[in-house]
């Protein structure tokens, strides 16, 4: 009787309100929505055509859709979609762009990463009368002179433009006379595939000079290379003559220790600070001095600030934020202080070379609404520094005041509560030698045991109270990056920058003491979606990692690099245990010099049933081809498999061909790149990988507190 009443009281789909059903349908891919859900019943048909579901469509991660499916979807959306993103849909043919032209209501269009020639772009833009925002790639051979008059007229009305430059060119910027927001990404190699140098000579005439009269936001991000820096200065030449009156966002990211100077930068900074409405600022280290920075920030209340690798500016940065130069520091949402006080550890002799607890506590109390904070390539040495740091709470305790924090990058030494234990252990080691040769436990690499107290006391006096307090207070944290001072990726995104910002591995005693107990304490961040752990020599068995993933149930992106000893992979067993518990994982990047990707490894990896992207970097590692094929077959969502190992070129090419031949038909977006990491042709191979996959997974980089995108695609 009770069972019948429960069955009769059960709620079915038809009993749910329209609002709840719409929330559910938002998670259904648009192709399935229009093709499979619409025919079910009249009610679902009506809801599936609701404006809230079809006005903004993103096909960027629909890796299973081929040309035919995309054309069919666009035909059904033609009169409804207003914002359409095909960003990074690298596998589609250029002919698909003709179908985009049928969507006459589109006002915002992103076709970055798609194959698009100048004539095809001309036809596409001319067919969209309401277009106000455009994002695309400027490919080699692009010439604005091939654009039709109607397309030029449409471009002249654009308010927003995002251009990825793969060849020296102004693209369509000179045509866009009404631009309010401009974002540029420079990704040009200094040398062609044939080995010839790339020229940055542009035909600069009256008709090809960019117009910035209405510009409010300017953003430029550069890949390494002299050509990119030279081209950037050509884009900025207009600013030397006239700074747009409405400009309130200026973000320029240039990699490397010595960016090409720009003499107009100080006057630009001063102009930005005059009106009191500065929203965001980032300039390369060689472009700005302390007095110019003070004038730029004084009386303003910015939302985004980045002073990455600007050690000469850090006293002024803290003065502006703490002493009232910034009018309202509570409006600051994103702050990048990566490498701002970086000096080699051997030269780190005083408090002035470290993050001061008192300053960081004041910073956290003033910038209470910070969402994103990057402290990579800095030093924080708690308690037992010589000379002692000024009195103040632990850095993590100070950061715990930031209750709205969503993403955070910390130096590894910031997790340590002191190094007194290491000195004691070293002393004990010398005494043991007097009693005979006896194996001594490695310092700072003790195993974490489930159920041990991680928040107050661990082995040899080690404590994790600082990180535990941070985890207890920052309940909204979704992205965490913990990077050791000696870490250099074998495949960095910005190589000159990376190699200029590091010190010898294990040099910092505080960072060397971060081990499994500290990783286990990270389990307190129960809402983590993205986690990066890199350059942590103090981790021995990885038991803390295994515990961490069992508590962070929503972990979707995991990047592990150079954990523990480099010549022997001691944490392999814990890694396999962790992978078996990562049920929600979608992206995995592993970098370890001696990782053996054998059958056991791929069997554990196959437990990540939702995995889409996988990248393995192991200079002296190996792989079992049959196991890799079985893994890709079992994990039907995998669309990216990149492995750079110590295998032979023939073995790598055979595996790559097998994966593409067997799975490309059912996975149109499959990207399989298997290559020896020490092969001389590797740079050109990486150049062929779509930028979406490079920046997202393959190349190592920090994602925290980076310049905000101009448009929320």
XYZ file of C-alpha atoms in Angstrom:
713
model
C 0.000 0.000 0.000
C 2.803 2.412 0.938
C 4.651 1.550 -2.270
C 1.534 2.358 -4.336
C 1.075 5.698 -2.647
C 4.737 6.556 -3.264
C 4.426 5.536 -6.907
C 1.282 7.621 -7.357
C 3.002 10.559 -5.678
C 6.120 10.296 -7.883
C 6.866 13.408 -9.946
C 7.458 12.945 -13.673
C 8.844 15.281 -16.342
C 5.341 16.418 -17.242
C 4.802 17.627 -13.658
C 7.759 20.033 -13.743
C 7.210 23.705 -14.407
C 8.364 25.357 -17.624
C 11.059 27.236 -15.710
C 12.590 24.015 -14.348
C 12.405 22.292 -17.719
C 14.159 25.247 -19.359
C 16.960 24.991 -16.807
C 17.330 21.301 -17.691
C 17.223 21.907 -21.439
C 20.048 24.469 -21.202
C 22.417 21.543 -20.590
C 21.356 19.707 -23.762
C 23.568 20.268 -26.835
C 21.775 22.444 -29.355
C 21.881 19.792 -32.099
C 20.199 17.206 -29.849
C 17.782 19.863 -28.665
C 16.522 20.674 -32.160
C 16.799 17.194 -33.646
C 15.922 14.729 -30.887
C 14.008 16.608 -28.176
C 11.676 18.712 -30.344
C 9.746 15.704 -31.788
C 8.954 14.250 -28.332
C 5.824 16.279 -27.599
C 4.238 19.653 -28.278
C 5.236 21.059 -24.896
C 8.921 20.222 -25.361
C 8.726 21.486 -28.927
C 7.511 24.854 -27.648
C 10.126 25.006 -24.900
C 12.991 23.980 -27.206
C 12.231 26.997 -29.383
C 12.314 29.371 -26.420
C 14.426 32.457 -27.046
C 16.498 31.884 -23.908
C 17.801 28.600 -25.380
C 18.441 29.685 -28.959
C 19.472 33.344 -28.774
C 23.019 32.546 -27.608
C 24.555 29.418 -29.138
C 28.087 28.103 -28.625
C 29.334 25.190 -30.743
C 32.963 25.520 -29.626
C 33.126 22.221 -27.739
C 30.719 20.169 -29.845
C 33.560 17.916 -31.006
C 31.246 15.199 -32.330
C 29.520 17.497 -34.839
C 30.651 17.233 -38.449
C 29.984 19.618 -41.347
C 26.564 18.156 -42.103
C 25.350 18.401 -38.508
C 26.559 21.987 -38.144
C 24.870 23.044 -41.392
C 21.620 21.399 -40.277
C 21.783 23.136 -36.887
C 22.475 26.548 -38.416
C 19.575 26.123 -40.827
C 17.206 25.495 -37.915
C 18.642 28.470 -35.998
C 18.744 30.885 -38.913
C 16.082 33.316 -37.664
C 16.636 33.055 -33.912
C 20.320 33.000 -32.954
C 21.779 36.391 -32.034
C 25.136 35.394 -30.577
C 26.989 32.547 -32.304
C 30.382 31.109 -31.353
C 32.315 28.679 -33.514
C 35.541 29.452 -31.662
C 38.109 26.713 -32.120
C 35.966 24.504 -34.373
C 39.153 23.694 -36.285
C 37.900 20.481 -37.878
C 35.113 22.024 -39.966
C 35.625 22.838 -43.632
C 35.609 26.455 -44.770
C 32.358 25.863 -46.643
C 30.438 25.731 -43.361
C 30.928 29.492 -43.071
C 28.457 29.957 -45.932
C 25.744 28.498 -43.698
C 26.591 31.024 -40.979
C 25.629 33.757 -43.416
C 21.996 32.573 -43.296
C 21.697 33.566 -39.639
C 20.559 37.109 -40.385
C 19.805 38.006 -36.745
C 23.376 37.475 -35.548
C 24.891 40.495 -33.809
C 27.902 38.755 -32.225
C 29.986 36.229 -34.162
C 33.131 34.329 -33.131
C 34.833 32.250 -35.835
C 38.332 32.252 -34.301
C 40.223 29.111 -35.224
C 38.071 28.475 -38.278
C 39.365 28.337 -41.849
C 38.446 31.677 -43.309
C 39.908 33.444 -46.351
C 39.467 37.152 -47.073
C 36.850 36.598 -49.853
C 34.835 34.229 -47.656
C 35.028 36.641 -44.716
C 33.852 39.386 -47.069
C 30.760 37.397 -48.091
C 30.055 36.396 -44.499
C 30.235 39.909 -43.055
C 28.227 41.389 -45.933
C 25.400 38.892 -45.282
C 24.991 39.863 -41.595
C 23.336 43.287 -41.474
C 23.128 43.471 -37.644
C 26.700 42.410 -36.891
C 28.303 44.502 -34.136
C 30.953 42.142 -32.710
C 33.392 39.920 -34.638
C 36.248 37.551 -33.730
C 38.376 35.783 -36.364
C 41.933 34.755 -37.350
C 44.096 36.644 -39.829
C 45.664 33.786 -41.782
C 48.753 33.976 -44.051
C 47.733 35.415 -47.413
C 44.993 37.609 -45.946
C 44.607 40.944 -47.717
C 42.035 43.541 -46.723
C 41.992 44.775 -50.312
C 39.971 41.668 -51.239
C 37.048 42.758 -49.065
C 33.985 43.914 -51.001
C 32.580 47.399 -50.500
C 29.499 46.113 -48.663
C 31.692 44.151 -46.238
C 33.849 47.213 -45.564
C 30.693 49.184 -44.842
C 29.543 46.545 -42.337
C 32.974 46.503 -40.679
C 32.912 50.259 -40.281
C 29.953 49.819 -37.895
C 31.560 47.184 -35.676
C 31.783 48.048 -31.996
C 33.934 45.056 -30.943
C 36.714 43.153 -32.715
C 38.947 40.292 -31.634
C 41.759 39.455 -34.055
C 44.262 36.605 -33.813
C 47.217 37.438 -36.023
C 49.029 34.482 -37.588
C 50.796 36.698 -40.139
C 52.004 40.330 -40.061
C 48.929 42.385 -40.970
C 46.561 45.050 -39.754
C 43.721 42.671 -40.608
C 40.434 44.558 -40.759
C 41.272 47.072 -38.012
C 41.674 50.019 -40.448
C 38.134 49.362 -41.730
C 36.597 49.456 -38.237
C 36.293 53.188 -37.652
C 33.735 52.931 -34.820
C 35.487 50.372 -32.637
C 34.942 50.625 -28.896
C 36.645 47.350 -27.924
C 39.697 45.816 -29.614
C 41.447 42.623 -28.569
C 44.551 41.412 -30.399
C 46.455 38.164 -30.085
C 49.846 38.016 -31.817
C 50.928 34.454 -32.591
C 53.442 34.873 -35.417
C 56.633 32.835 -35.600
C 59.897 34.629 -36.335
C 60.839 31.912 -38.832
C 58.783 30.200 -41.552
C 58.658 26.442 -41.983
C 61.253 26.780 -44.716
C 63.621 28.544 -42.323
C 63.235 32.075 -43.708
C 62.845 35.078 -41.438
C 59.399 36.693 -41.268
C 59.271 40.333 -42.326
C 57.074 42.765 -40.455
C 57.032 45.327 -43.260
C 53.534 46.743 -43.707
C 52.347 49.168 -46.329
C 51.470 51.997 -43.987
C 49.326 54.488 -45.845
C 46.443 56.776 -44.971
C 43.929 54.006 -45.663
C 45.717 51.319 -43.614
C 46.393 53.138 -40.341
C 44.109 51.923 -37.511
C 41.470 54.332 -36.219
C 40.966 54.451 -32.464
C 38.888 57.611 -31.993
C 36.007 55.796 -30.238
C 38.131 53.157 -28.511
C 37.311 52.353 -24.876
C 39.135 49.047 -24.390
C 42.431 47.863 -25.898
C 43.995 44.467 -25.183
C 47.000 42.744 -26.757
C 48.524 39.398 -25.875
C 51.785 38.307 -27.482
C 53.466 34.967 -28.010
C 57.293 34.975 -27.851
C 59.109 36.499 -30.831
C 60.539 39.750 -32.144
C 58.041 39.957 -34.994
C 55.126 40.043 -32.572
C 56.668 42.899 -30.597
C 57.501 44.895 -33.734
C 53.977 44.481 -35.059
C 52.495 45.533 -31.719
C 54.405 48.820 -31.845
C 52.942 49.485 -35.290
C 49.446 48.993 -33.883
C 50.303 51.357 -31.024
C 51.818 54.089 -33.192
C 48.534 56.027 -33.211
C 48.572 56.185 -29.394
C 51.862 58.085 -29.554
C 50.058 60.910 -31.327
C 46.635 60.814 -29.703
C 45.120 58.883 -26.792
C 41.382 58.240 -27.279
C 39.346 60.246 -24.813
C 37.186 57.301 -23.762
C 40.018 54.786 -23.258
C 39.622 53.122 -19.836
C 41.065 49.621 -20.411
C 44.640 49.095 -21.615
C 46.098 45.589 -21.315
C 49.349 44.567 -23.004
C 51.058 41.259 -22.166
C 54.569 40.809 -23.622
C 56.601 37.691 -22.675
C 60.295 37.649 -21.952
C 62.598 39.491 -19.543
C 63.303 42.478 -21.816
C 60.261 43.672 -23.799
C 60.932 46.223 -26.517
C 60.536 49.681 -24.897
C 57.723 51.994 -25.972
C 58.568 55.643 -25.195
C 54.915 56.754 -25.250
C 53.906 54.443 -22.378
C 54.399 56.976 -19.509
C 52.304 59.656 -21.239
C 49.634 57.053 -22.013
C 49.527 55.981 -18.353
C 49.179 59.585 -17.268
C 46.324 60.157 -19.731
C 44.553 57.040 -18.474
C 44.651 58.334 -14.915
C 43.344 61.830 -15.591
C 39.645 61.057 -16.002
C 39.251 58.831 -12.952
C 37.448 56.007 -14.798
C 40.334 53.546 -15.362
C 38.938 49.992 -15.400
C 41.959 47.787 -16.167
C 45.714 48.230 -16.617
C 48.585 45.964 -17.600
C 51.889 47.101 -19.115
C 55.198 45.280 -19.736
C 57.951 45.728 -17.183
C 60.073 48.047 -19.354
C 57.225 50.432 -20.208
C 56.429 51.937 -16.842
C 58.204 53.521 -13.859
C 56.922 54.161 -10.344
C 55.949 57.795 -10.891
C 53.969 56.988 -14.049
C 52.182 54.160 -12.254
C 51.303 56.446 -9.354
C 49.750 59.001 -11.734
C 47.830 56.257 -13.567
C 46.260 54.806 -10.407
C 45.751 57.945 -8.369
C 42.086 58.760 -7.958
C 40.931 55.678 -9.910
C 39.118 52.507 -8.870
C 40.235 49.815 -11.349
C 38.734 46.344 -11.531
C 41.725 44.546 -13.059
C 45.441 45.187 -12.423
C 48.408 43.127 -13.595
C 52.021 43.809 -12.668
C 53.453 40.447 -13.677
C 57.284 40.347 -13.643
C 57.610 44.020 -12.610
C 59.893 43.888 -9.526
C 60.823 47.579 -9.836
C 57.172 48.552 -9.355
C 56.158 46.488 -6.382
C 56.782 49.136 -3.649
C 54.627 51.601 -5.593
C 51.958 48.955 -6.240
C 51.498 48.302 -2.524
C 51.647 51.993 -1.710
C 48.903 52.775 -4.223
C 46.694 49.946 -3.002
C 47.322 50.396 0.728
C 47.863 54.116 1.191
C 44.824 55.442 -0.633
C 46.146 56.357 -4.103
C 43.500 53.982 -5.464
C 40.192 55.629 -4.619
C 38.204 52.480 -3.883
C 40.261 49.279 -3.653
C 37.144 47.264 -2.879
C 36.181 47.465 -6.578
C 39.291 45.472 -7.552
C 38.273 42.030 -8.821
C 41.475 40.690 -10.416
C 45.100 41.226 -9.321
C 48.197 39.652 -10.902
C 51.371 40.032 -8.818
C 53.238 37.139 -10.444
C 56.979 37.642 -10.010
C 56.527 41.169 -8.705
C 59.230 40.789 -6.050
C 61.125 37.968 -7.702
C 64.802 37.629 -6.901
C 66.813 34.390 -6.919
C 66.510 32.552 -3.617
C 70.251 32.877 -3.022
C 69.812 36.666 -3.045
C 66.631 36.629 -0.930
C 68.263 37.918 2.257
C 65.706 40.217 3.807
C 62.047 40.919 4.344
C 62.056 43.378 1.453
C 62.551 40.458 -0.959
C 59.461 38.572 0.270
C 55.740 39.039 0.584
C 55.264 40.710 3.963
C 52.484 39.232 6.134
C 51.433 42.671 7.371
C 51.182 44.091 3.843
C 49.280 41.081 2.527
C 46.884 41.268 5.470
C 46.193 44.949 4.754
C 45.843 44.193 1.054
C 43.252 41.510 1.748
C 41.305 43.805 4.084
C 41.181 46.613 1.491
C 40.572 44.483 -1.623
C 37.802 42.472 -0.004
C 36.013 41.675 -3.262
C 38.952 40.112 -5.092
C 37.891 37.186 -7.276
C 41.245 36.318 -8.882
C 44.757 36.591 -7.363
C 48.077 35.422 -8.830
C 51.188 35.286 -6.592
C 53.299 32.919 -8.729
C 57.114 33.365 -8.731
C 57.103 35.167 -5.372
C 58.485 34.102 -1.995
C 56.791 33.891 1.389
C 58.793 32.418 4.278
C 56.861 32.084 7.494
C 58.178 32.232 11.085
C 61.716 30.996 10.940
C 63.244 33.412 8.432
C 66.605 34.999 9.245
C 66.193 37.864 9.916
C 62.591 37.273 11.113
C 59.739 38.725 9.123
C 57.722 41.499 10.770
C 54.981 40.133 12.997
C 51.778 39.226 11.230
C 49.478 36.319 10.404
C 50.377 33.563 7.986
C 49.899 34.542 4.339
C 47.124 31.967 3.949
C 45.381 33.360 7.031
C 45.500 36.835 5.472
C 44.118 35.557 2.180
C 41.317 33.853 4.086
C 39.719 37.286 4.368
C 38.999 37.123 0.620
C 35.693 35.282 0.928
C 34.773 35.877 -2.746
C 37.992 34.392 -4.159
C 37.338 32.175 -7.202
C 40.872 31.532 -8.508
C 44.259 31.640 -6.772
C 47.887 30.961 -7.698
C 50.360 30.519 -4.826
C 54.103 29.870 -4.610
C 54.742 26.508 -3.020
C 56.596 28.055 -0.071
C 53.400 29.894 0.931
C 51.932 26.605 2.183
C 54.766 25.916 4.602
C 54.411 27.007 8.220
C 58.180 27.017 8.777
C 61.428 25.121 8.235
C 62.438 24.443 11.818
C 61.552 20.790 11.324
C 63.924 20.494 8.385
C 66.849 21.902 10.347
C 66.097 19.424 13.166
C 65.928 16.517 10.756
C 69.209 17.523 9.142
C 70.821 17.695 12.603
C 69.470 14.263 13.506
C 70.853 12.876 10.252
C 74.400 13.859 11.174
C 74.034 12.204 14.626
C 72.806 8.961 13.084
C 75.897 8.777 10.892
C 78.006 8.622 14.074
C 76.225 5.392 15.017
C 76.804 3.721 11.677
C 75.406 3.801 8.187
C 71.647 3.849 8.533
C 69.151 5.016 5.970
C 67.627 8.332 7.024
C 64.120 9.418 5.910
C 64.142 12.144 3.288
C 63.490 15.570 4.712
C 60.072 17.044 4.119
C 58.646 14.148 2.110
C 56.764 12.101 4.687
C 53.698 10.155 3.637
C 50.246 11.401 4.402
C 47.991 8.834 6.055
C 44.248 9.111 5.717
C 42.712 10.146 9.004
C 45.833 11.940 10.223
C 45.422 15.455 11.511
C 46.430 17.794 8.695
C 45.153 21.065 10.107
C 47.248 21.305 13.248
C 50.156 18.896 13.555
C 51.935 16.564 11.142
C 55.288 14.818 11.229
C 58.488 16.358 12.608
C 56.690 19.483 13.718
C 55.243 20.210 10.266
C 51.887 21.979 10.307
C 49.356 22.839 7.616
C 47.266 25.224 9.677
C 47.692 28.093 7.190
C 46.295 26.308 4.135
C 43.600 24.651 6.272
C 42.377 28.056 7.445
C 42.334 29.334 3.869
C 40.284 26.331 2.774
C 37.836 26.813 5.639
C 37.114 30.438 4.705
C 37.365 30.597 0.877
C 34.372 28.426 0.118
C 33.937 29.753 -3.430
C 37.432 28.851 -4.703
C 37.185 26.932 -7.980
C 40.693 27.278 -9.464
C 43.919 26.673 -7.530
C 47.477 26.666 -8.867
C 50.416 25.690 -6.659
C 53.731 26.156 -8.459
C 57.229 25.632 -7.083
C 59.942 28.245 -7.672
C 62.195 25.859 -9.599
C 59.602 24.633 -12.085
C 60.152 24.988 -15.834
C 57.849 23.120 -18.181
C 59.296 21.180 -21.089
C 56.556 22.803 -23.190
C 55.858 26.269 -21.734
C 53.479 28.673 -23.442
C 55.795 31.638 -22.911
C 59.272 30.107 -22.825
C 61.473 33.216 -22.420
C 59.265 34.442 -19.602
C 59.201 31.065 -17.884
C 62.927 30.480 -17.955
C 63.682 34.011 -16.761
C 61.471 33.668 -13.682
C 62.777 30.492 -12.073
C 65.599 29.433 -9.798
C 67.379 26.103 -9.261
C 64.947 23.335 -8.335
C 64.681 22.749 -4.602
C 66.673 25.865 -3.692
C 63.894 27.286 -1.503
C 63.812 25.291 1.747
C 60.226 26.330 2.495
C 59.009 25.093 -0.897
C 61.038 21.899 -0.528
C 59.142 21.154 2.672
C 55.717 21.081 1.017
C 54.688 17.442 0.914
C 51.795 15.028 1.005
C 50.229 16.505 4.144
C 49.891 19.873 2.396
C 48.309 18.253 -0.661
C 45.888 16.438 1.598
C 44.968 19.750 3.237
C 43.921 21.061 -0.186
C 40.996 18.653 0.050
C 39.342 21.350 2.134
C 38.609 23.215 -1.098
C 35.655 20.989 -1.843
C 34.368 23.071 -4.782
C 37.568 22.959 -6.838
C 37.067 22.621 -10.586
C 40.653 23.285 -11.752
C 43.855 22.246 -9.968
C 47.504 22.720 -10.991
C 50.390 21.253 -8.993
C 53.852 21.842 -10.439
C 57.436 21.716 -9.236
C 56.920 20.130 -5.792
C 60.052 18.096 -4.952
C 58.903 17.485 -1.365
C 56.101 15.116 -2.373
C 57.162 11.483 -1.910
C 54.378 8.957 -2.415
C 51.558 11.239 -3.529
C 49.179 9.899 -0.870
C 47.957 13.450 -0.279
C 46.953 13.695 -3.941
C 44.970 10.475 -3.722
C 43.131 11.818 -0.667
C 42.548 15.199 -2.310
C 40.682 13.899 -5.365
C 38.355 11.776 -3.247
C 37.158 14.948 -1.488
C 37.058 17.301 -4.501
C 34.253 15.526 -6.306
C 33.756 18.245 -8.938
C 37.366 18.373 -10.178
C 37.239 18.819 -13.959
C 40.728 20.039 -14.944
C 43.925 18.586 -13.444
C 47.526 19.506 -14.300
C 50.419 17.713 -12.589
C 54.037 18.488 -13.436
C 57.368 17.468 -11.915
C 55.995 16.106 -8.643
C 58.527 14.555 -6.258
C 61.837 13.223 -7.521
C 62.461 13.598 -11.240
C 64.511 10.485 -11.990
C 62.153 8.077 -10.233
C 58.388 8.508 -10.294
C 57.640 7.645 -6.675
C 53.994 8.681 -6.716
C 52.861 6.413 -9.548
C 50.657 4.193 -7.350
C 48.880 7.194 -5.818
C 48.448 8.751 -9.259
C 46.682 5.642 -10.517
C 44.483 5.591 -7.411
C 43.638 9.267 -7.953
C 42.717 8.732 -11.601
C 40.345 5.930 -10.665
C 38.416 8.427 -8.507
C 38.285 11.349 -10.975
C 34.809 10.639 -12.298
C 34.159 14.232 -13.416
C 37.580 14.926 -14.947
C 37.505 16.424 -18.453
C 41.079 17.648 -18.956
C 44.316 16.062 -17.757
C 47.869 17.282 -18.292
C 50.722 15.140 -16.946
C 54.369 16.143 -17.117
C 56.993 13.918 -15.551
C 60.411 12.995 -17.031
C 60.107 9.261 -16.341
C 56.445 8.325 -16.680
C 55.678 4.927 -18.143
C 52.298 5.034 -19.895
C 51.722 1.304 -19.792
C 48.575 -0.821 -19.704
C 48.038 -0.221 -15.969
C 48.264 3.533 -16.451
C 45.778 3.660 -19.312
C 43.435 1.270 -17.501
C 43.291 3.702 -14.573
C 42.900 6.636 -16.969
C 39.948 4.887 -18.590
C 38.047 5.331 -15.326
C 37.816 9.040 -16.204
C 34.748 8.378 -18.334
C 34.125 12.062 -19.113
C 37.694 12.860 -20.151
C 37.926 14.972 -23.321
C 41.514 16.238 -23.388
C 44.665 14.366 -22.432
C 48.250 15.566 -22.725
C 51.308 13.605 -21.598
C 54.814 15.102 -21.564
C 57.612 12.747 -20.540
C 61.089 13.358 -21.928
C 62.404 9.930 -20.972
C 59.078 8.152 -20.716
C 57.531 5.441 -22.840
C 54.096 4.244 -23.882
C 52.298 1.060 -24.902
C 50.519 1.721 -28.181
C 47.858 -0.977 -27.755
C 46.975 0.343 -24.303
C 46.651 3.898 -25.663
C 44.303 2.742 -28.432
C 42.198 0.793 -25.934
C 41.952 3.889 -23.723
C 40.720 6.129 -26.557
C 38.197 3.447 -27.556
C 36.828 3.047 -24.029
C 36.614 6.791 -23.351
C 34.273 7.855 -26.108
C 34.472 11.549 -25.207
C 38.220 11.882 -25.781
C 38.824 14.310 -28.644
C 42.391 15.319 -27.837
C 45.253 12.897 -27.232
C 48.677 14.563 -27.239
C 51.732 12.597 -26.104
C 55.310 13.897 -26.251
C 57.615 11.173 -24.939
C 60.976 9.503 -25.456
C 59.571 7.009 -27.962
C 60.904 6.573 -31.478
C 59.529 8.611 -34.374
C 58.221 5.474 -36.132
C 56.372 4.224 -33.041
C 54.837 7.671 -32.455
C 53.722 8.067 -36.068
C 52.199 4.590 -36.134
C 50.153 5.240 -33.005
C 49.017 8.636 -34.268
C 47.904 7.145 -37.596
C 46.069 4.312 -35.842
C 44.124 6.709 -33.613
C 43.121 8.990 -36.484
C 42.173 6.128 -38.805
C 40.041 4.312 -36.220
C 38.244 7.156 -34.488
C 38.100 10.255 -36.729
C 34.920 9.189 -38.507
C 32.892 9.188 -35.284
C 34.845 12.017 -33.631
C 35.304 14.745 -36.264
C 37.127 16.994 -33.806
C 39.718 14.371 -32.795
C 43.235 15.799 -32.452
C 45.879 13.081 -32.049
C 49.491 14.267 -31.867
C 52.104 11.687 -30.822
C 55.713 12.843 -31.216
C 59.192 12.385 -29.721
C 59.801 15.343 -27.449
C 63.471 15.653 -28.415
C 62.884 15.581 -32.167
C 64.106 18.661 -34.025
C 60.781 19.065 -35.838
C 58.739 19.351 -32.641
C 58.356 23.183 -32.849
C 56.713 22.949 -36.263
C 54.482 20.107 -35.047
C 53.306 22.234 -32.121
C 52.697 25.125 -34.502
C 50.117 22.986 -36.332
C 48.101 22.318 -33.163
C 45.027 24.592 -32.925
C 45.476 27.478 -30.493
C 42.386 26.379 -28.583
C 44.110 23.134 -27.610
C 47.534 24.697 -27.080
C 46.354 27.355 -24.639
C 43.806 25.113 -23.013
C 45.838 21.990 -22.279
C 49.057 21.223 -24.178
C 51.323 24.151 -23.280
C 51.848 24.995 -19.623
C 50.682 28.413 -18.436
C 48.909 30.061 -15.559
C 45.232 30.860 -16.105
C 44.648 32.952 -12.968
C 44.172 36.740 -13.071
C 44.936 36.959 -16.770
C 43.540 39.919 -18.761
C 39.759 39.627 -19.057
C 38.319 38.895 -22.473
C 36.583 41.758 -24.143
C 33.400 39.844 -24.843
C 31.726 37.103 -22.760
C 31.452 34.575 -25.602
